[in-house]
Amino acid sequence: MNGLCRSLCLILLVAAGLAGCGQAERGKARVWVTRDRGATALEQGSVPGGLTALQGLYRVAQVETGYGGAFVTKIDGVASSRLHQRDWFFFVNGYEADRGAASYRLRGGDVEWWDYRSWSGSERVPVVAGAFPEPFLHGYDGKPRAAAVRFGRGLRAEAKALARVVRARSLAPIGRPVAPAANLLVVLAGRPGLVARLRSGEKAGDPVRFAVSGRSFARELARDPALVRQRYQVAEWSGS
């Protein structure tokens, strides 16, 4: 009887683990395909969580691969070109991916973004702003981080509204300590814009620092995060 109980407990534990994995993969992920740092949108759609990023891309676009299927060489007829130094770059929740699309498993809420651009003379772009409010909500590889918001003088109301968007529990004036592992959103005065960078580390999933500047822009962004959709950075907001 004890042996039977142990067996039943083991079965229940395995089932619970499988259910947890299934929950992580439920929901929809979004797939975007653009050109020139998001200047031109080519494709977009939603796909089920649980697919690989490559499978998700196949759902919304015509795709060709090389190197045994591990490397995307062409999307919708637009091909990588060593001669012209242009290639497809792949982001998940704003992070430049650290693995091939066939190896990344999408979760519900993920934003998979492919952008075709020149790599001539350009530095690596480890994180971009245009998937905001990602990666604050879903992180990378299913591992979200705690979020903190800090604000300049007179910007508490705007910071509070943005804290709701990024689900931050820590809201305080600039100068208040922030946990080293937290993603940070800073609300500042100045020319309107949104700039993203890694706060520390150098790989996908490391903490980020997003800086939102301009009172009116911060209010607009809190009302509609899609304002910055598919933009690498927003150095100065023009209202369009």
PDB file of N, CA, C and O in Angstrom, residues 73-114:
ATOM      1  N   THR A  73      17.902  33.028 -43.747  1.00  0.00           N
ATOM      2  CA  THR A  73      18.612  33.732 -44.816  1.00  0.00           C
ATOM      3  C   THR A  73      17.713  34.631 -45.654  1.00  0.00           C
ATOM      4  O   THR A  73      18.203  35.551 -46.308  1.00  0.00           O
ATOM      5  N   LYS A  74      16.403  34.368 -45.633  1.00  0.00           N
ATOM      6  CA  LYS A  74      15.503  35.167 -46.468  1.00  0.00           C
ATOM      7  C   LYS A  74      14.110  35.171 -45.849  1.00  0.00           C
ATOM      8  O   LYS A  74      13.608  34.130 -45.417  1.00  0.00           O
ATOM      9  N   ILE A  75      13.489  36.345 -45.811  1.00  0.00           N
ATOM     10  CA  ILE A  75      12.108  36.477 -45.349  1.00  0.00           C
ATOM     11  C   ILE A  75      11.347  37.284 -46.391  1.00  0.00           C
ATOM     12  O   ILE A  75      11.766  38.394 -46.756  1.00  0.00           O
ATOM     13  N   ASP A  76      10.253  36.724 -46.870  1.00  0.00           N
ATOM     14  CA  ASP A  76       9.425  37.391 -47.890  1.00  0.00           C
ATOM     15  C   ASP A  76      10.267  37.880 -49.074  1.00  0.00           C
ATOM     16  O   ASP A  76      10.079  38.979 -49.596  1.00  0.00           O
ATOM     17  N   GLY A  77      11.225  37.060 -49.468  1.00  0.00           N
ATOM     18  CA  GLY A  77      12.044  37.367 -50.628  1.00  0.00           C
ATOM     19  C   GLY A  77      13.202  38.308 -50.367  1.00  0.00           C
ATOM     20  O   GLY A  77      13.995  38.582 -51.274  1.00  0.00           O
ATOM     21  N   VAL A  78      13.319  38.835 -49.154  1.00  0.00           N
ATOM     22  CA  VAL A  78      14.406  39.758 -48.808  1.00  0.00           C
ATOM     23  C   VAL A  78      15.538  38.934 -48.197  1.00  0.00           C
ATOM     24  O   VAL A  78      15.383  38.350 -47.121  1.00  0.00           O
ATOM     25  N   ALA A  79      16.690  38.897 -48.883  1.00  0.00           N
ATOM     26  CA  ALA A  79      17.757  37.976 -48.515  1.00  0.00           C
ATOM     27  C   ALA A  79      18.916  38.673 -47.819  1.00  0.00           C
ATOM     28  O   ALA A  79      19.235  39.835 -48.108  1.00  0.00           O
ATOM     29  N   SER A  80      19.551  37.939 -46.908  1.00  0.00           N
ATOM     30  CA  SER A  80      20.808  38.395 -46.330  1.00  0.00           C
ATOM     31  C   SER A  80      21.822  38.584 -47.451  1.00  0.00           C
ATOM     32  O   SER A  80      21.831  37.830 -48.433  1.00  0.00           O
ATOM     33  N   SER A  81      22.678  39.598 -47.306  1.00  0.00           N
ATOM     34  CA  SER A  81      23.640  39.898 -48.363  1.00  0.00           C
ATOM     35  C   SER A  81      24.978  40.288 -47.751  1.00  0.00           C
ATOM     36  O   SER A  81      25.107  41.349 -47.142  1.00  0.00           O
ATOM     37  N   ARG A  82      25.960  39.419 -47.931  1.00  0.00           N
ATOM     38  CA  ARG A  82      27.303  39.761 -47.473  1.00  0.00           C
ATOM     39  C   ARG A  82      27.875  40.895 -48.312  1.00  0.00           C
ATOM     40  O   ARG A  82      28.583  41.775 -47.798  1.00  0.00           O
ATOM     41  N   LEU A  83      27.544  40.895 -49.603  1.00  0.00           N
ATOM     42  CA  LEU A  83      28.045  41.938 -50.496  1.00  0.00           C
ATOM     43  C   LEU A  83      27.583  43.318 -50.051  1.00  0.00           C
ATOM     44  O   LEU A  83      28.358  44.278 -49.994  1.00  0.00           O
ATOM     45  N   HIS A  84      26.273  43.426 -49.729  1.00  0.00           N
ATOM     46  CA  HIS A  84      25.710  44.716 -49.334  1.00  0.00           C
ATOM     47  C   HIS A  84      25.699  44.920 -47.819  1.00  0.00           C
ATOM     48  O   HIS A  84      25.170  45.919 -47.331  1.00  0.00           O
ATOM     49  N   GLN A  85      26.228  43.938 -47.104  1.00  0.00           N
ATOM     50  CA  GLN A  85      26.347  44.017 -45.650  1.00  0.00           C
ATOM     51  C   GLN A  85      25.000  44.297 -44.980  1.00  0.00           C
ATOM     52  O   GLN A  85      24.848  45.195 -44.159  1.00  0.00           O
ATOM     53  N   ARG A  86      24.033  43.483 -45.358  1.00  0.00           N
ATOM     54  CA  ARG A  86      22.694  43.592 -44.775  1.00  0.00           C
ATOM     55  C   ARG A  86      22.248  42.207 -44.319  1.00  0.00           C
ATOM     56  O   ARG A  86      22.551  41.203 -44.964  1.00  0.00           O
ATOM     57  N   ASP A  87      21.532  42.186 -43.198  1.00  0.00           N
ATOM     58  CA  ASP A  87      21.156  40.902 -42.628  1.00  0.00           C
ATOM     59  C   ASP A  87      19.878  41.032 -41.808  1.00  0.00           C
ATOM     60  O   ASP A  87      19.417  42.140 -41.510  1.00  0.00           O
ATOM     61  N   TRP A  88      19.334  39.858 -41.448  1.00  0.00           N
ATOM     62  CA  TRP A  88      18.169  39.801 -40.565  1.00  0.00           C
ATOM     63  C   TRP A  88      18.631  39.684 -39.116  1.00  0.00           C
ATOM     64  O   TRP A  88      19.436  38.814 -38.781  1.00  0.00           O
ATOM     65  N   PHE A  89      18.115  40.569 -38.251  1.00  0.00           N
ATOM     66  CA  PHE A  89      18.420  40.546 -36.831  1.00  0.00           C
ATOM     67  C   PHE A  89      17.144  40.185 -36.068  1.00  0.00           C
ATOM     68  O   PHE A  89      16.051  40.614 -36.413  1.00  0.00           O
ATOM     69  N   PHE A  90      17.317  39.433 -35.003  1.00  0.00           N
ATOM     70  CA  PHE A  90      16.206  38.777 -34.320  1.00  0.00           C
ATOM     71  C   PHE A  90      16.203  39.186 -32.846  1.00  0.00           C
ATOM     72  O   PHE A  90      17.205  39.038 -32.144  1.00  0.00           O
ATOM     73  N   PHE A  91      15.062  39.749 -32.400  1.00  0.00           N
ATOM     74  CA  PHE A  91      14.885  40.191 -31.015  1.00  0.00           C
ATOM     75  C   PHE A  91      13.696  39.463 -30.378  1.00  0.00           C
ATOM     76  O   PHE A  91      12.724  39.141 -31.067  1.00  0.00           O
ATOM     77  N   VAL A  92      13.780  39.246 -29.077  1.00  0.00           N
ATOM     78  CA  VAL A  92      12.637  38.749 -28.310  1.00  0.00           C
ATOM     79  C   VAL A  92      12.422  39.683 -27.125  1.00  0.00           C
ATOM     80  O   VAL A  92      13.346  39.904 -26.323  1.00  0.00           O
ATOM     81  N   ASN A  93      11.258  40.280 -27.056  1.00  0.00           N
ATOM     82  CA  ASN A  93      10.915  41.221 -25.980  1.00  0.00           C
ATOM     83  C   ASN A  93      11.936  42.346 -25.871  1.00  0.00           C
ATOM     84  O   ASN A  93      12.225  42.858 -24.771  1.00  0.00           O
ATOM     85  N   GLY A  94      12.464  42.769 -27.013  1.00  0.00           N
ATOM     86  CA  GLY A  94      13.409  43.864 -27.053  1.00  0.00           C
ATOM     87  C   GLY A  94      14.869  43.473 -26.946  1.00  0.00           C
ATOM     88  O   GLY A  94      15.745  44.276 -27.247  1.00  0.00           O
ATOM     89  N   TYR A  95      15.150  42.234 -26.540  1.00  0.00           N
ATOM     90  CA  TYR A  95      16.528  41.764 -26.440  1.00  0.00           C
ATOM     91  C   TYR A  95      16.986  41.145 -27.758  1.00  0.00           C
ATOM     92  O   TYR A  95      16.253  40.348 -28.360  1.00  0.00           O
ATOM     93  N   GLU A  96      18.202  41.474 -28.182  1.00  0.00           N
ATOM     94  CA  GLU A  96      18.801  40.743 -29.285  1.00  0.00           C
ATOM     95  C   GLU A  96      18.989  39.295 -28.830  1.00  0.00           C
ATOM     96  O   GLU A  96      19.586  39.032 -27.779  1.00  0.00           O
ATOM     97  N   ALA A  97      18.461  38.351 -29.611  1.00  0.00           N
ATOM     98  CA  ALA A  97      18.455  36.953 -29.188  1.00  0.00           C
ATOM     99  C   ALA A  97      19.878  36.402 -29.069  1.00  0.00           C
ATOM    100  O   ALA A  97      20.763  36.756 -29.840  1.00  0.00           O
ATOM    101  N   ASP A  98      20.049  35.520 -28.102  1.00  0.00           N
ATOM    102  CA  ASP A  98      21.364  34.923 -27.861  1.00  0.00           C
ATOM    103  C   ASP A  98      21.460  33.501 -28.403  1.00  0.00           C
ATOM    104  O   ASP A  98      22.395  32.772 -28.081  1.00  0.00           O
ATOM    105  N   ARG A  99      20.484  33.112 -29.227  1.00  0.00           N
ATOM    106  CA  ARG A  99      20.472  31.761 -29.798  1.00  0.00           C
ATOM    107  C   ARG A  99      19.706  31.782 -31.096  1.00  0.00           C
ATOM    108  O   ARG A  99      19.049  32.762 -31.427  1.00  0.00           O
ATOM    109  N   GLY A 100      19.785  30.702 -31.840  1.00  0.00           N
ATOM    110  CA  GLY A 100      19.054  30.605 -33.086  1.00  0.00           C
ATOM    111  C   GLY A 100      17.551  30.527 -32.858  1.00  0.00           C
ATOM    112  O   GLY A 100      17.085  30.098 -31.795  1.00  0.00           O
ATOM    113  N   ALA A 101      16.787  30.936 -33.871  1.00  0.00           N
ATOM    114  CA  ALA A 101      15.333  30.959 -33.741  1.00  0.00           C
ATOM    115  C   ALA A 101      14.752  29.565 -33.539  1.00  0.00           C
ATOM    116  O   ALA A 101      13.683  29.413 -32.946  1.00  0.00           O
ATOM    117  N   ALA A 102      15.440  28.542 -34.019  1.00  0.00           N
ATOM    118  CA  ALA A 102      14.952  27.173 -33.836  1.00  0.00           C
ATOM    119  C   ALA A 102      15.133  26.695 -32.398  1.00  0.00           C
ATOM    120  O   ALA A 102      14.554  25.679 -32.005  1.00  0.00           O
ATOM    121  N   SER A 103      15.911  27.432 -31.606  1.00  0.00           N
ATOM    122  CA  SER A 103      16.198  27.020 -30.232  1.00  0.00           C
ATOM    123  C   SER A 103      15.450  27.832 -29.191  1.00  0.00           C
ATOM    124  O   SER A 103      15.475  27.485 -28.012  1.00  0.00           O
ATOM    125  N   TYR A 104      14.806  28.942 -29.610  1.00  0.00           N
ATOM    126  CA  TYR A 104      14.081  29.768 -28.637  1.00  0.00           C
ATOM    127  C   TYR A 104      12.619  29.361 -28.614  1.00  0.00           C
ATOM    128  O   TYR A 104      11.935  29.363 -29.653  1.00  0.00           O
ATOM    129  N   ARG A 105      12.114  29.024 -27.432  1.00  0.00           N
ATOM    130  CA  ARG A 105      10.718  28.614 -27.260  1.00  0.00           C
ATOM    131  C   ARG A 105       9.892  29.821 -26.834  1.00  0.00           C
ATOM    132  O   ARG A 105      10.167  30.448 -25.818  1.00  0.00           O
ATOM    133  N   LEU A 106       8.882  30.164 -27.628  1.00  0.00           N
ATOM    134  CA  LEU A 106       8.028  31.314 -27.326  1.00  0.00           C
ATOM    135  C   LEU A 106       7.083  31.019 -26.166  1.00  0.00           C
ATOM    136  O   LEU A 106       6.571  29.905 -26.042  1.00  0.00           O
ATOM    137  N   ARG A 107       6.840  32.027 -25.357  1.00  0.00           N
ATOM    138  CA  ARG A 107       5.825  31.979 -24.303  1.00  0.00           C
ATOM    139  C   ARG A 107       4.709  32.959 -24.631  1.00  0.00           C
ATOM    140  O   ARG A 107       4.894  33.881 -25.416  1.00  0.00           O
ATOM    141  N   GLY A 108       3.570  32.756 -24.016  1.00  0.00           N
ATOM    142  CA  GLY A 108       2.482  33.700 -24.187  1.00  0.00           C
ATOM    143  C   GLY A 108       2.913  35.093 -23.762  1.00  0.00           C
ATOM    144  O   GLY A 108       3.493  35.265 -22.688  1.00  0.00           O
ATOM    145  N   GLY A 109       2.644  36.092 -24.603  1.00  0.00           N
ATOM    146  CA  GLY A 109       3.031  37.468 -24.318  1.00  0.00           C
ATOM    147  C   GLY A 109       4.333  37.892 -24.957  1.00  0.00           C
ATOM    148  O   GLY A 109       4.623  39.092 -25.041  1.00  0.00           O
ATOM    149  N   ASP A 110       5.156  36.947 -25.416  1.00  0.00           N
ATOM    150  CA  ASP A 110       6.433  37.294 -26.046  1.00  0.00           C
ATOM    151  C   ASP A 110       6.220  38.099 -27.324  1.00  0.00           C
ATOM    152  O   ASP A 110       5.213  37.927 -28.022  1.00  0.00           O
ATOM    153  N   VAL A 111       7.193  38.949 -27.625  1.00  0.00           N
ATOM    154  CA  VAL A 111       7.226  39.698 -28.878  1.00  0.00           C
ATOM    155  C   VAL A 111       8.477  39.274 -29.644  1.00  0.00           C
ATOM    156  O   VAL A 111       9.600  39.553 -29.216  1.00  0.00           O
ATOM    157  N   GLU A 112       8.274  38.585 -30.744  1.00  0.00           N
ATOM    158  CA  GLU A 112       9.361  38.138 -31.615  1.00  0.00           C
ATOM    159  C   GLU A 112       9.467  39.127 -32.778  1.00  0.00           C
ATOM    160  O   GLU A 112       8.509  39.330 -33.510  1.00  0.00           O
ATOM    161  N   TRP A 113      10.640  39.721 -32.938  1.00  0.00           N
ATOM    162  CA  TRP A 113      10.796  40.811 -33.903  1.00  0.00           C
ATOM    163  C   TRP A 113      12.008  40.549 -34.785  1.00  0.00           C
ATOM    164  O   TRP A 113      13.128  40.417 -34.295  1.00  0.00           O
ATOM    165  N   TRP A 114      11.765  40.491 -36.090  1.00  0.00           N
ATOM    166  CA  TRP A 114      12.828  40.344 -37.083  1.00  0.00           C
ATOM    167  C   TRP A 114      12.972  41.655 -37.840  1.00  0.00           C
ATOM    168  O   TRP A 114      11.988  42.190 -38.361  1.00  0.00           O
TER     169      TRP A 114
END
